[in-house]
């Protein structure tokens, strides 16, 4: 297989600096300004590498829009509300949320759309998507640049794209996993020979079996804490949907994907998506630390059913052609079935400290 431009760049860095930690590799593969996967590739849809929930069905974004519209009302319908999306991809979730929520009195005039997106290429696509709903938007590289004020915040498959570190236990000690060159001169995992101080290993990983992998995502946690600080200061709510586990545990979830199939994380570098599962236990603790009220995690299937996806599907089916019917039924199933996205995908919500838990979330 011919080396990709990023493959060469990463080898050059290793040749001069030595092996790099997994999070640096992760960040380069996705975010290298010129050759990074999200900068250069077309990841989405049947022709791309994966299909996300909003890309699968309009029902996903509509139901989150309805969830936000009701929170907007419970906030007392403020004159201005920041509707913020992190990692918006092709802007489909935002467009579907806006279409569903703008029927709520006052919402259409109050809403300001803000996108946190690093890819300039995707920003253009997002602009068209919200433009089609009659809205304009503002863009930021970092969440911390989003203006203050009441906020409704969403992120679908955002945190899985934020780099992780990996540590491996060997003979009672922990060592950080790096990307370096194997004996054959190929890119592969190597362990930092220096022991990692135990203070860097989370409690839930300590004492695990030999060769366990502990994944830690300091950047993810920092972003989540920052978001929670906003919720503690200004009124609002946040909802994050991603694949992952509700409780922390030792697992190796780094994965690459190309054309809807799992791929080797060291092959076709820059042409495959690279992600890891989201540890919702840590994400929740990071948000609680920022002062938000974090609500117990639901599965995607539980959330969408409670929000009325079955009734919405019936409604869409009534006005559909035969071909549309098949797609509606197929994607309805895809979003909620246990062997599809229904169980692996989790939904975490957080609200300002004084607020009641919005339906269908339980109080903590
Ligand atoms: N939410 C969309 C896309 C998910 S893919 C959907 O569900 O279809 C991940 C998205 O996050 C892409 O838009 C990618 O460009 C963006 N992204 C990746 N790393 C980011 C970062 N560090 N900051 C902001 N956006 C990022």
mmCIF file of N, CA and C in Angstrom, residues 278-326:
data_model
loop_
_atom_site.group_PDB
_atom_site.id
_atom_site.type_symbol
_atom_site.label_atom_id
_atom_site.label_comp_id
_atom_site.label_asym_id
_atom_site.label_seq_id
_atom_site.Cartn_x
_atom_site.Cartn_y
_atom_site.Cartn_z
ATOM 1 N N UNK A 278 -16.872 6.855 23.785
ATOM 2 C CA UNK A 278 -16.902 7.898 24.804
ATOM 3 C C UNK A 278 -17.207 7.266 26.167
ATOM 4 N N UNK A 279 -16.387 7.627 27.137
ATOM 5 C CA UNK A 279 -16.588 7.164 28.513
ATOM 6 C C UNK A 279 -17.526 8.189 29.186
ATOM 7 N N UNK A 280 -18.823 7.839 29.216
ATOM 8 C CA UNK A 280 -19.806 8.793 29.746
ATOM 9 C C UNK A 280 -19.671 8.969 31.261
ATOM 10 N N UNK A 281 -19.058 7.991 31.912
ATOM 11 C CA UNK A 281 -18.786 8.151 33.339
ATOM 12 C C UNK A 281 -17.864 9.353 33.556
ATOM 13 N N UNK A 282 -16.755 9.380 32.820
ATOM 14 C CA UNK A 282 -15.800 10.497 32.944
ATOM 15 C C UNK A 282 -16.409 11.802 32.443
ATOM 16 N N UNK A 283 -17.167 11.729 31.344
ATOM 17 C CA UNK A 283 -17.763 12.947 30.783
ATOM 18 C C UNK A 283 -18.713 13.578 31.816
ATOM 19 N N UNK A 284 -19.492 12.736 32.459
ATOM 20 C CA UNK A 284 -20.419 13.223 33.477
ATOM 21 C C UNK A 284 -19.686 13.838 34.663
ATOM 22 N N UNK A 285 -18.602 13.181 35.096
ATOM 23 C CA UNK A 285 -17.829 13.735 36.226
ATOM 24 C C UNK A 285 -17.209 15.080 35.837
ATOM 25 N N UNK A 286 -16.729 15.179 34.583
ATOM 26 C CA UNK A 286 -16.128 16.448 34.132
ATOM 27 C C UNK A 286 -17.172 17.558 34.116
ATOM 28 N N UNK A 287 -18.398 17.219 33.720
ATOM 29 C CA UNK A 287 -19.452 18.252 33.685
ATOM 30 C C UNK A 287 -19.900 18.624 35.091
ATOM 31 N N UNK A 288 -19.971 17.636 35.960
ATOM 32 C CA UNK A 288 -20.359 17.920 37.348
ATOM 33 C C UNK A 288 -19.321 18.837 37.982
ATOM 34 N N UNK A 289 -18.061 18.613 37.640
ATOM 35 C CA UNK A 289 -16.983 19.440 38.177
ATOM 36 C C UNK A 289 -17.124 20.898 37.742
ATOM 37 N N UNK A 290 -17.658 21.103 36.542
ATOM 38 C CA UNK A 290 -17.884 22.460 36.048
ATOM 39 C C UNK A 290 -19.118 23.108 36.642
ATOM 40 N N UNK A 291 -19.902 22.347 37.408
ATOM 41 C CA UNK A 291 -21.034 22.937 38.114
ATOM 42 C C UNK A 291 -22.388 22.713 37.472
ATOM 43 N N UNK A 292 -22.467 21.884 36.406
ATOM 44 C CA UNK A 292 -23.772 21.604 35.796
ATOM 45 C C UNK A 292 -24.458 20.475 36.554
ATOM 46 N N UNK A 293 -25.762 20.388 36.384
ATOM 47 C CA UNK A 293 -26.497 19.237 36.938
ATOM 48 C C UNK A 293 -26.536 18.183 35.836
ATOM 49 N N UNK A 294 -25.877 17.062 36.080
ATOM 50 C CA UNK A 294 -25.744 16.013 35.063
ATOM 51 C C UNK A 294 -26.815 14.949 35.307
ATOM 52 N N UNK A 295 -27.550 14.590 34.270
ATOM 53 C CA UNK A 295 -28.680 13.662 34.426
ATOM 54 C C UNK A 295 -28.273 12.252 34.015
ATOM 55 N N UNK A 296 -28.902 11.241 34.613
ATOM 56 C CA UNK A 296 -28.515 9.859 34.297
ATOM 57 C C UNK A 296 -28.639 9.559 32.796
ATOM 58 N N UNK A 297 -27.641 8.848 32.289
ATOM 59 C CA UNK A 297 -27.541 8.551 30.857
ATOM 60 C C UNK A 297 -28.680 7.627 30.400
ATOM 61 N N UNK A 298 -29.241 7.929 29.229
ATOM 62 C CA UNK A 298 -30.210 7.033 28.581
ATOM 63 C C UNK A 298 -29.549 6.419 27.354
ATOM 64 N N UNK A 299 -30.083 5.308 26.884
ATOM 65 C CA UNK A 299 -29.613 4.829 25.579
ATOM 66 C C UNK A 299 -30.349 5.640 24.508
ATOM 67 N N UNK A 300 -29.774 5.641 23.299
ATOM 68 C CA UNK A 300 -30.422 6.380 22.207
ATOM 69 C C UNK A 300 -31.834 5.842 21.957
ATOM 70 N N UNK A 301 -31.975 4.526 22.043
ATOM 71 C CA UNK A 301 -33.298 3.917 21.834
ATOM 72 C C UNK A 301 -34.302 4.409 22.871
ATOM 73 N N UNK A 302 -33.898 4.430 24.134
ATOM 74 C CA UNK A 302 -34.797 4.906 25.198
ATOM 75 C C UNK A 302 -35.198 6.358 24.962
ATOM 76 N N UNK A 303 -34.203 7.187 24.645
ATOM 77 C CA UNK A 303 -34.472 8.617 24.459
ATOM 78 C C UNK A 303 -35.438 8.846 23.289
ATOM 79 N N UNK A 304 -35.133 8.242 22.141
ATOM 80 C CA UNK A 304 -35.948 8.528 20.955
ATOM 81 C C UNK A 304 -37.362 7.963 21.094
ATOM 82 N N UNK A 305 -37.488 6.799 21.732
ATOM 83 C CA UNK A 305 -38.840 6.247 21.948
ATOM 84 C C UNK A 305 -39.645 7.158 22.857
ATOM 85 N N UNK A 306 -38.996 7.608 23.944
ATOM 86 C CA UNK A 306 -39.701 8.479 24.891
ATOM 87 C C UNK A 306 -40.103 9.796 24.222
ATOM 88 N N UNK A 307 -39.308 10.234 23.242
ATOM 89 C CA UNK A 307 -39.609 11.499 22.551
ATOM 90 C C UNK A 307 -40.642 11.307 21.446
ATOM 91 N N UNK A 308 -41.081 10.070 21.224
ATOM 92 C CA UNK A 308 -42.173 9.840 20.275
ATOM 93 C C UNK A 308 -41.749 9.485 18.864
ATOM 94 N N UNK A 309 -40.618 8.791 18.720
ATOM 95 C CA UNK A 309 -40.157 8.475 17.363
ATOM 96 C C UNK A 309 -41.126 7.547 16.618
ATOM 97 N N UNK A 310 -41.799 6.662 17.363
ATOM 98 C CA UNK A 310 -42.695 5.727 16.667
ATOM 99 C C UNK A 310 -43.874 6.473 16.031
ATOM 100 N N UNK A 311 -44.447 7.410 16.771
ATOM 101 C CA UNK A 311 -45.567 8.202 16.235
ATOM 102 C C UNK A 311 -45.093 9.077 15.064
ATOM 103 N N UNK A 312 -43.892 9.645 15.193
ATOM 104 C CA UNK A 312 -43.362 10.502 14.117
ATOM 105 C C UNK A 312 -43.131 9.679 12.848
ATOM 106 N N UNK A 313 -42.655 8.450 13.019
ATOM 107 C CA UNK A 313 -42.433 7.584 11.856
ATOM 108 C C UNK A 313 -43.769 7.277 11.170
ATOM 109 N N UNK A 314 -44.799 6.996 11.968
ATOM 110 C CA UNK A 314 -46.121 6.708 11.395
ATOM 111 C C UNK A 314 -46.621 7.894 10.578
ATOM 112 N N UNK A 315 -46.398 9.088 11.131
ATOM 113 C CA UNK A 315 -46.834 10.311 10.464
ATOM 114 C C UNK A 315 -46.115 10.484 9.120
ATOM 115 N N UNK A 316 -44.800 10.248 9.125
ATOM 116 C CA UNK A 316 -44.032 10.379 7.877
ATOM 117 C C UNK A 316 -44.476 9.327 6.867
ATOM 118 N N UNK A 317 -44.782 8.128 7.365
ATOM 119 C CA UNK A 317 -45.162 7.030 6.464
ATOM 120 C C UNK A 317 -46.464 7.335 5.728
ATOM 121 N N UNK A 318 -47.368 8.045 6.392
ATOM 122 C CA UNK A 318 -48.663 8.349 5.779
ATOM 123 C C UNK A 318 -48.523 9.173 4.503
ATOM 124 N N UNK A 319 -47.487 10.023 4.436
ATOM 125 C CA UNK A 319 -47.319 10.888 3.257
ATOM 126 C C UNK A 319 -46.196 10.414 2.343
ATOM 127 N N UNK A 320 -45.756 9.182 2.489
ATOM 128 C CA UNK A 320 -44.548 8.743 1.779
ATOM 129 C C UNK A 320 -44.862 7.931 0.525
ATOM 130 N N UNK A 321 -43.938 7.982 -0.456
ATOM 131 C CA UNK A 321 -43.994 7.076 -1.604
ATOM 132 C C UNK A 321 -43.478 5.713 -1.130
ATOM 133 N N UNK A 322 -43.629 4.688 -1.980
ATOM 134 C CA UNK A 322 -43.191 3.343 -1.578
ATOM 135 C C UNK A 322 -41.701 3.329 -1.242
ATOM 136 N N UNK A 323 -40.924 4.008 -2.078
ATOM 137 C CA UNK A 323 -39.476 4.033 -1.878
ATOM 138 C C UNK A 323 -39.137 4.742 -0.560
ATOM 139 N N UNK A 324 -39.824 5.865 -0.319
ATOM 140 C CA UNK A 324 -39.591 6.601 0.931
ATOM 141 C C UNK A 324 -39.993 5.754 2.138
ATOM 142 N N UNK A 325 -41.071 4.981 1.984
ATOM 143 C CA UNK A 325 -41.545 4.130 3.102
ATOM 144 C C UNK A 325 -40.435 3.194 3.556
ATOM 145 N N UNK A 326 -39.789 2.560 2.572
ATOM 146 C CA UNK A 326 -38.718 1.601 2.911
ATOM 147 C C UNK A 326 -37.606 2.306 3.687
#
